GROMACS .gro file of C-alpha atoms in nm:
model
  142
    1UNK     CA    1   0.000   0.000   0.000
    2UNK     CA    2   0.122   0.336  -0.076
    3UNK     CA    3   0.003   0.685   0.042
    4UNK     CA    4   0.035   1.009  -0.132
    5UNK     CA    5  -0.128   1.346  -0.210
    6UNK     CA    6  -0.431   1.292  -0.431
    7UNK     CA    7  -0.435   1.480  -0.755
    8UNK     CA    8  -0.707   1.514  -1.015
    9UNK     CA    9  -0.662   1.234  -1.206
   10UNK     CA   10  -0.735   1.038  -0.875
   11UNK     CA   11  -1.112   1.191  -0.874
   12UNK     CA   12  -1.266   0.862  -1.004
   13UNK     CA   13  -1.151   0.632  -0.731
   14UNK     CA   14  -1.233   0.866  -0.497
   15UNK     CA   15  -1.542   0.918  -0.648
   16UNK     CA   16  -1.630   0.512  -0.646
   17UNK     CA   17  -1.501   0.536  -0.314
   18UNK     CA   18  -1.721   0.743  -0.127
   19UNK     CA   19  -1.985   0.633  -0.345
   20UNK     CA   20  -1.997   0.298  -0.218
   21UNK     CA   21  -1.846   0.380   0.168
   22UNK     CA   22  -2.020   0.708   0.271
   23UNK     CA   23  -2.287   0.751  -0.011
   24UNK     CA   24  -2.163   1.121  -0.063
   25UNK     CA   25  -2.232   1.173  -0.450
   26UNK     CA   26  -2.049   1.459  -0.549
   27UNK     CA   27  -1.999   1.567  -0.943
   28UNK     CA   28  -1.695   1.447  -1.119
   29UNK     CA   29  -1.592   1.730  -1.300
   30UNK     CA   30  -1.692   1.914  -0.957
   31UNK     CA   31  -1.464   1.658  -0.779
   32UNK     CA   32  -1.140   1.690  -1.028
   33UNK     CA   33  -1.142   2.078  -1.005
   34UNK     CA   34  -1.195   2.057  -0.575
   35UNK     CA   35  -0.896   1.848  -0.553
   36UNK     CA   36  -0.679   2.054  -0.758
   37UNK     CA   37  -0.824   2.340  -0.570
   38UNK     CA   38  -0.702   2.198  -0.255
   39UNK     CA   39  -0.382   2.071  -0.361
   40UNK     CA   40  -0.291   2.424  -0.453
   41UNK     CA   41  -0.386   2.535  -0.078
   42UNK     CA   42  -0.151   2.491   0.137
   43UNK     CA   43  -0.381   2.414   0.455
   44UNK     CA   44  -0.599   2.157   0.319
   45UNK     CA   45  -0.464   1.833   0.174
   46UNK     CA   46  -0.656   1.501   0.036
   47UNK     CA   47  -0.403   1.173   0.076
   48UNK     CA   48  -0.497   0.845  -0.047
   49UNK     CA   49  -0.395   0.517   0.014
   50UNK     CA   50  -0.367   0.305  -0.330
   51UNK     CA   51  -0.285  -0.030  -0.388
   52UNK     CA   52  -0.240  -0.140  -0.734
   53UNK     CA   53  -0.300   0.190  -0.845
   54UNK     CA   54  -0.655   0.143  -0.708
   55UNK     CA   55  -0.768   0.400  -0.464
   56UNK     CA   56  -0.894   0.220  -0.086
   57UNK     CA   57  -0.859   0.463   0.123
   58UNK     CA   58  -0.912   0.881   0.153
   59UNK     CA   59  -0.790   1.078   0.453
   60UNK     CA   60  -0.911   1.482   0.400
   61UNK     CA   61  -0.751   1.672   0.673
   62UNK     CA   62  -0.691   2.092   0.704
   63UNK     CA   63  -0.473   2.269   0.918
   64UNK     CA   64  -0.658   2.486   1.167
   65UNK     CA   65  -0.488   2.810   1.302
   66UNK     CA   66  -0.637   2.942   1.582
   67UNK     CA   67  -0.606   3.226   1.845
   68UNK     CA   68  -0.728   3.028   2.143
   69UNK     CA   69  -0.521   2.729   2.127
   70UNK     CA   70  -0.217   2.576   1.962
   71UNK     CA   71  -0.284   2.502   1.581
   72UNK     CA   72  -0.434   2.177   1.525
   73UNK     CA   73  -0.523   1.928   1.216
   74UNK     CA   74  -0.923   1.871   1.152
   75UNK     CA   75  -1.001   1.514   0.989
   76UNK     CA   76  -1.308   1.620   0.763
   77UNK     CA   77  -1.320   1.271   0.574
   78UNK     CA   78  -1.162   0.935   0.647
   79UNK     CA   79  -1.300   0.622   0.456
   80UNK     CA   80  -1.196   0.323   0.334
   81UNK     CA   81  -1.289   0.074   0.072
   82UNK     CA   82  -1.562  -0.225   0.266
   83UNK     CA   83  -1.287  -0.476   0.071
   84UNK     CA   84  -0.980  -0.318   0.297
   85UNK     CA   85  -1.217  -0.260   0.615
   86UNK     CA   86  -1.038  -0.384   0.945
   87UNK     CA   87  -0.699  -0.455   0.730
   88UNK     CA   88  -0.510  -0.160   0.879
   89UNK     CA   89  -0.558   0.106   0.574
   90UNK     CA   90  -0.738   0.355   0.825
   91UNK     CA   91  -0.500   0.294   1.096
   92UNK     CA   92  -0.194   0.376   0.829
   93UNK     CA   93  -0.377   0.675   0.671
   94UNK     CA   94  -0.422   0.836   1.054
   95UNK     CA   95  -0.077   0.736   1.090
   96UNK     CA   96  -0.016   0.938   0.807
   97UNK     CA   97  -0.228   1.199   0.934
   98UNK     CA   98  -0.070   1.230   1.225
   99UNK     CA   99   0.339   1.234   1.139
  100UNK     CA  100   0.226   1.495   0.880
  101UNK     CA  101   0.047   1.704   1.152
  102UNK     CA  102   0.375   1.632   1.367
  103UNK     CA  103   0.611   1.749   1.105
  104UNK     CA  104   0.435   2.099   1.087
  105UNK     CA  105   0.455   2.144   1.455
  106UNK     CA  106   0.070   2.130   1.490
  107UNK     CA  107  -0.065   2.037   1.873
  108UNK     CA  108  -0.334   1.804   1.799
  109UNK     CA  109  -0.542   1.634   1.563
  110UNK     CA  110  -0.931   1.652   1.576
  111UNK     CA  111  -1.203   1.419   1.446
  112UNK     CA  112  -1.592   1.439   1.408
  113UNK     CA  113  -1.828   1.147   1.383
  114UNK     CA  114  -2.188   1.129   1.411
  115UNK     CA  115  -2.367   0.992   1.684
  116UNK     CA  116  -2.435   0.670   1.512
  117UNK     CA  117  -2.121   0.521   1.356
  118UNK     CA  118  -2.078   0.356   1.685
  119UNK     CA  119  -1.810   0.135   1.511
  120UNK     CA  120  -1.598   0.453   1.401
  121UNK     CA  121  -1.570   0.549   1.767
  122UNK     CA  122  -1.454   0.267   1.872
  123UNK     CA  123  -1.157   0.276   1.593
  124UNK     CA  124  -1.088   0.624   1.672
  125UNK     CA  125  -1.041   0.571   2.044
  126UNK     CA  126  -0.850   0.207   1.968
  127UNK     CA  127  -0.590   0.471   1.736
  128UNK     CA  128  -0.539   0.711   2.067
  129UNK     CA  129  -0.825   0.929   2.040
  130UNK     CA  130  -0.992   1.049   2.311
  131UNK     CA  131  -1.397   1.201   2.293
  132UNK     CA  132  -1.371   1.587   2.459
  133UNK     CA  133  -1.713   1.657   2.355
  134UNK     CA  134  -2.058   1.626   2.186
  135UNK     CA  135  -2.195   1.912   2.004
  136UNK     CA  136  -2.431   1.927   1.756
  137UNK     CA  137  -2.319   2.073   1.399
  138UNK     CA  138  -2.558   2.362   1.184
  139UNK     CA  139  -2.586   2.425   0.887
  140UNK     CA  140  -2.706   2.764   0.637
  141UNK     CA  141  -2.691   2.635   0.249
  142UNK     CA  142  -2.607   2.937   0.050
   0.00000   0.00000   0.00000
C-alpha cells in the first residue's frame, strides 16, 4: 500500500469510493477541479492510500490556526474501501495523518463522527483518540 497526495486524475476512485463507503455523491468534473483546488492550498490536503494503483482509502484533513489554542489538524473525511475494512488502511492513513500534523509542529489532531457510527468510535479511540465533547453541527446552504 502506498500513500500520497491525491491529484485530479485520482477523482474517479475517490469518487467510487465514497460512493460505495459514505454515499456522498459529489460531481466528477466538480470533484477533479476541488482536488486541484485543494492541492494548490496549502492548509488543506486530500491523501490516499492506493494499492495497485486502485484507490482504498481517503484521509481529508486541514490545518486549523487558531487564536485560542495551539494550531491543530481537523479530519473532515476518512473512509476506506468495505474490501480493505479492518486490514489496517485507516490505521496507516491516521498514521499518516498524524506524522504529517507532527512534522508541521501542529498540537493536535481533531475528528468528528456522528452519533451513530458507533463502530468509528470505537476505531478512533483504539488509534489514541480520546472524545472531549458532543456538540451538535448547523448548517445555512447558501
Amino acid at each position: 500500500m502506498n500513500i500520497r497526495e491525491a491529484r485530479a486524475a485520482d477523482a474517479q476512485g475517490i469518487q467510487d469510493l465514497y460512493a460505495h463507503v459514505m454515499q456522498y455523491h459529489f460531481p466528477m468534473d466538480e470533484m477533479k477541479k476541488m482536488i486541484e483546488v485543494v492541492y494548490a492550498d496549502r492548509n488543506n490536503y486530500v491523501f490516499i492510500a492506493e494499492e495497485d494503483k486502485t484507490v482504498i482509502g481517503v484521509i481529508e484533513v486541514v490545518i486549523k490556526y487558531s487564536i485560542h489554542k495551539k494550531s491543530y489538524l481537523i479530519i473532515n473525511t476518512l473512509a476506506v474501501s468495505c474490501d480493505h475494512q479492518n486490514k489496517g488502511t485507516g490505521t496507516q492513513l491516521l498514521r499518516y495523518a498524524e506524522a504529517f500534523a507532527k512534522a508541521r509542529q501542529l498540537g493536535s489532531i481533531s475528528v468528528g463522527s456522528q452519533v451513530k457510527r458507533v463502530q468509528a468510535h470505537h476505531f478512533y479511540q483504539k488509534n489514541g483518540f480520546e472524545l472531549i465533547k458532543e456538540h451538535k453541527i448547523f448548517e445555512k446552504m447558501l
